[in-house]
Amino acid sequence: MEQLKTIGRELAMGSQGGFGQSKEFLDLVKSIGEARSKAEEDRIVLREIESLKRRIVEPGIPKRKMKEYIIRLVYVEMLGHDASFGYIHAVKMTHDDNLVLKRTGYLAVTLFLNEDHDLIILIVNTIQKDLKSDNYLIVCAALNAVCKLINEETIPAVLPQVVELLGHSKEAVRKKAIMALHRFYHKSSSSVSHLLSNFRKKLCDSDPGVMGATLCPLFDLITNDANSYKDLVVSFVSILKQVAEHRLPKAYDYHQLPAPFIQIRLLKILALLGSGDKQASEHMYTVVGDIFRKCDSSSNIGNAVLYECICCVSSIHPNPKLLEAAADVIARFLKSDSHNLKYMGIDALGRLIKLSPEIAEQHQLAVIDCLEVRLLPLSAHDTNHFVGNNAQCWCMTQDPDDTLKRKTFELLYKMTKSSNVEVIVDRMIDYMISINDNHYKTEIASRCVELAEQFAPSNHWFIQTMNKVFEHAGDLVNIKVAHNLMRLIAEGFGEDDDTADSQLRSSAVESYLHIIGEPKLPSVFLQVICWVLGEYGTADGKFSASYITGKLCDVAESYSSDETVKAYAVTALMKIYAFEIAAGRKLDILPENSVIWHMEDLYFGKSHFLLLQCQSLIEELSASHSTDLQQRAYELQAVIGLDVRAIGSIMPSDASCEDIEVDKSLSFLNDYVEKSLEKGAQPYIPENERFGMVNISNFRNQDQLEVTSHSLRFEAYELPKPSVQSRTPPISVASSTELVPVPEPSYYRETPQTASVPSSSDTGPSGLKLRLDGVQKKWGKPTYSSSSASTSNSSSLKVVNGVTQVDGVSSGNSKTHETSYDSRRPQVEISEEKQKLAASLFGGSSKTERRSSTGHKVAKASSHASEKLHTSKSTAIYSAGNAVEKPNLVQPPPDLLDLGEPIVASSAPSEDPFRQLEGLLDTTQDPGTFGGTKAPDFMALYAETPASSHGAGVAHPLSLNREVDNLIPGLSNVSSNTVHGGTTVTNPSQISKGPNVKEALEKDALVRQMGVTPSGQNPNLFKDLFG
Amino acid sequence: MIQFVLLISRQGKVRLTKWYSPYTQKERSKVIRELSGVILNRGPKLCNFVEWRGQKVVYKRYASLYFCMCIDQDDNELEVLEIIHHFVEILDRYFGSVCELDLIFNFHKAYYVLDEILIAGELQESSKKTVARLIAAQDSLVETAKEQASSISNIIAQATNRRKQSNGSCPIVNGRWLTKLHFPRHSLTEL
């Protein structure tokens, strides 16, 4: 300790000069380090805060001193104290010209402020300035801050500059710019939706670091929409191949492995792209097989890559050889002594099990080993094991490795089927009872419920299991689970077998009556019990109504602080009485009740009886503070007073599953409405017709508009121009895209951008001054079309080469696998207990469902698979739908265009407008070209060049319209507006005609007839028309 | 995505925190308290992952310091373990056989290093050389700036720095995390 102090001091002295910290600060750090308790530490920090508060506001502090104060603030904040009084000083420091101070300022603000902090608006300006700096280190510092601080509202302020930085000469800047865009995408995907092609472009950056960084945003994009990126499969595969072949600079090697972090990212992406896509998967087999073979399994990073390979293999279209290689690696993981690898092995096994259930059987002994040693810590075998191996504390024996245990449960959860559900769920419940971690308890409870619902072998077991779950984790499970259970009991398991359903119900009732006396049941469970007892307590005649009501009253009394339970109990009482009355039974025939209250005088002259207990309960509740309980109590009293017929209609027996019909059109009010109309009332106008002119296209483009409408403006206001202008480009973008006949299906995402660029630049400098302008400059065609060609060649070649290797590789693999497996077998000594467990867990795994006759839903795995199939199909349908819809989407001309502007007319191309129109029709007639060719090379990346020119042409039907409008200048406004307000949007022939004035007038007349007075958005419209 | 990075000492003292997702100061304290409770009490042979509030925390101990990173459910734990190691190796190279004291007194430098490795919760650079070069560039600018301010203190600093290095063969008992070769490369698989 003494030594430590001296060295610390020495170091501190050294640092004093070297790092510019004062003695004072070093003393602070030291005293914190020497603090014996948290309380002492807090005292020291609070003292420091006081002194900082005082000194930081002193006038004329030298800058270096200020810098130290800021670092001290960071320190204070790091220790968990509030330093918000100094945030503003950190913000100020970012304004400084000195790089050292600026860097400190940025560091402090990124650590202090969350993206929603008010002060951020003060930094945006500085960031804008710094992004333009010619010192790349300043740009880097600013980009770091951008990644942390810029929120949805401030994105537009820096977006153009960040995009511009993608072309910066320093790779560090490009990389950070990419990551910043990635961050923007996270914050608000619509803000960068027009920039997605930049990510593709950056994939071919000359610097591997930039390429690696680009994989992050691409991964997210592909997660959201894999289909648009299928064309990149080959590129990714070839990159991965090059990486695996040590083509990247040595600097990217990590522990002798070539760029493993990049490999892992690529494998993740391939897993997404190959999922459910046989064709794409076939491209990947070779390279993944290569990596399996090459990876060094003795290092941790090698195993990380191998694990990612397994994930990839289990996600893409299955290939037997790769599966075998994966199984081999899993075996190695599971056999390893490292818990980390065991954990990964179990996780990987869980992934692979969906594809080949046999693999679980192969490894059953390894898994059972995990179970035996780690899941049953209390068995004699284990205690010996642990006491013998390490005489550590008791908790070690009790709880060897919780993480591994949970992972194993996750695996068990995945391999549950009706043959082993009992063993697994029992174990899960045992574990659930033993832990305190509420978060995980909730999770495991809901898993138990799910498994029980899906695979329950018998009603009795199901009810028992649910009881256990609710008893021990009732307050943690989602209330929906309880509702689900009630529904399940009410509806049965979905078969038409009524006897099974009633058996289920009576076994539920029986078990609940058994359990109800136990103290301290969770509220949720009591709600279920009350509901079931109320609904089915007397249904099978086993239990008398008075017995059940007695129990219910007990519940209501003993949980008197829980109003929900009381409400459930009262309603249950009401049901039971109602059923009794409906069945014509008198409530006083019950022999075991000694005290009976004669109600005749009290209640409406009818002769019914209530238990004394129940009576007092109702009295208590009708005076309750809760109006809900009062209401229920009074309802109960009223129901008891009714006759059989009335009760039959308000409380029908066993009707909890019947739908209650709701007359949504409120037809019973028709008479009333007609009457008031006759009296001269205004008719009701549905919301969407209320302004008559609401634009349908608005809805379509909503997400694009969102950006403009939500965001703040950070540049100075321009010359007065209709604000409407700024919305033009997104709209024209949207409509033009749909028409562009892009060779790859993936392209319609990005073409809007390229298409809009030429058209908007056509309008001249005064036309559209938008946030996009940074983008335009950036995007010269020549820059990327040239770079693509070189890469494409090399990549396609390599793939061809690789194909030949496949067979050799994987056959070798399978051989090793077999031998290792054989040699392992005899070594394992299997205790009888273990074997039993293995049999119960895995025994049925290769057989089909044993109990499929009981038919508790479909096997999980298959349902999963079908689900997947379904989604992939539906996406396909969706994209097809897109293609078909296209002509329609063109329809709504951009409503908000200021058509009076002469500039717009000039934006029409010099080409013959009719020829463009032809082109337009061509595309609409042949939407099939859209999803067609799939050029599998790097060139695909840049195929947008031709597309963009096409897009520019296509964008002009809109301007065509405008030209027509200008022919009738007075009416132009009206016609364009009415067209989309009123006429149908789905008539594709409309567009060629342009807006029809006559129709517009008709429309207007109609609208007037309907009683709409022109108001709001376009008052001038009518003035123009009639004035 | 990495949600946050946490460096805590064996005594539970916070050495560095970096949050990539928004957490309030209160939540931060809670997270640190909870996690240090869980992680510091785990035995040495157990796996380096903890499932926690639906996320996963990967941690690794270097001498007396625990490096923790919280990641999403579908991230690769082994990879994150190596990201931690990557960070430590770069720190080691930067400080010259780094020890806990370096981080205690120069935590802001550690932040700068971290900012070059992780950005927005993702690994931004996997080449040690590139990171080292960039940080050196930044530092050299700082140095020139400082030289203008006071060149004498700089000379003193260099002298004392040299002293530290000569003394620093063993700054703290058990305090050395790693030197380039002393650090067992495969320590994880052998655990």
CSV table of C-alpha atoms in Angstrom, one decimal, chain B residues 50 67-68 76 82 90 94 112 169 178 181 187-188 190:
chain,number,residue,atom,x,y,z
B,50,VAL,CA,-24.2,-12.2,-17.6
B,67,PHE,CA,-14.1,-4.2,-18.3
B,68,CYS,CA,-17.8,-4.6,-19.0
B,76,ASN,CA,-21.9,-12.3,-30.5
B,82,GLU,CA,-12.3,-9.6,-28.1
B,90,ILE,CA,-4.5,-0.4,-27.7
B,94,TYR,CA,-0.7,3.9,-25.9
B,112,TYR,CA,-10.2,9.6,-26.4
B,169,SER,CA,8.5,-2.2,-14.5
B,178,LEU,CA,-0.3,-6.9,-19.9
B,181,LEU,CA,4.1,-10.8,-24.7
B,187,SER,CA,-6.3,-17.1,-21.6
B,188,LEU,CA,-10.0,-17.2,-22.3
B,190,GLU,CA,-8.0,-22.0,-21.1
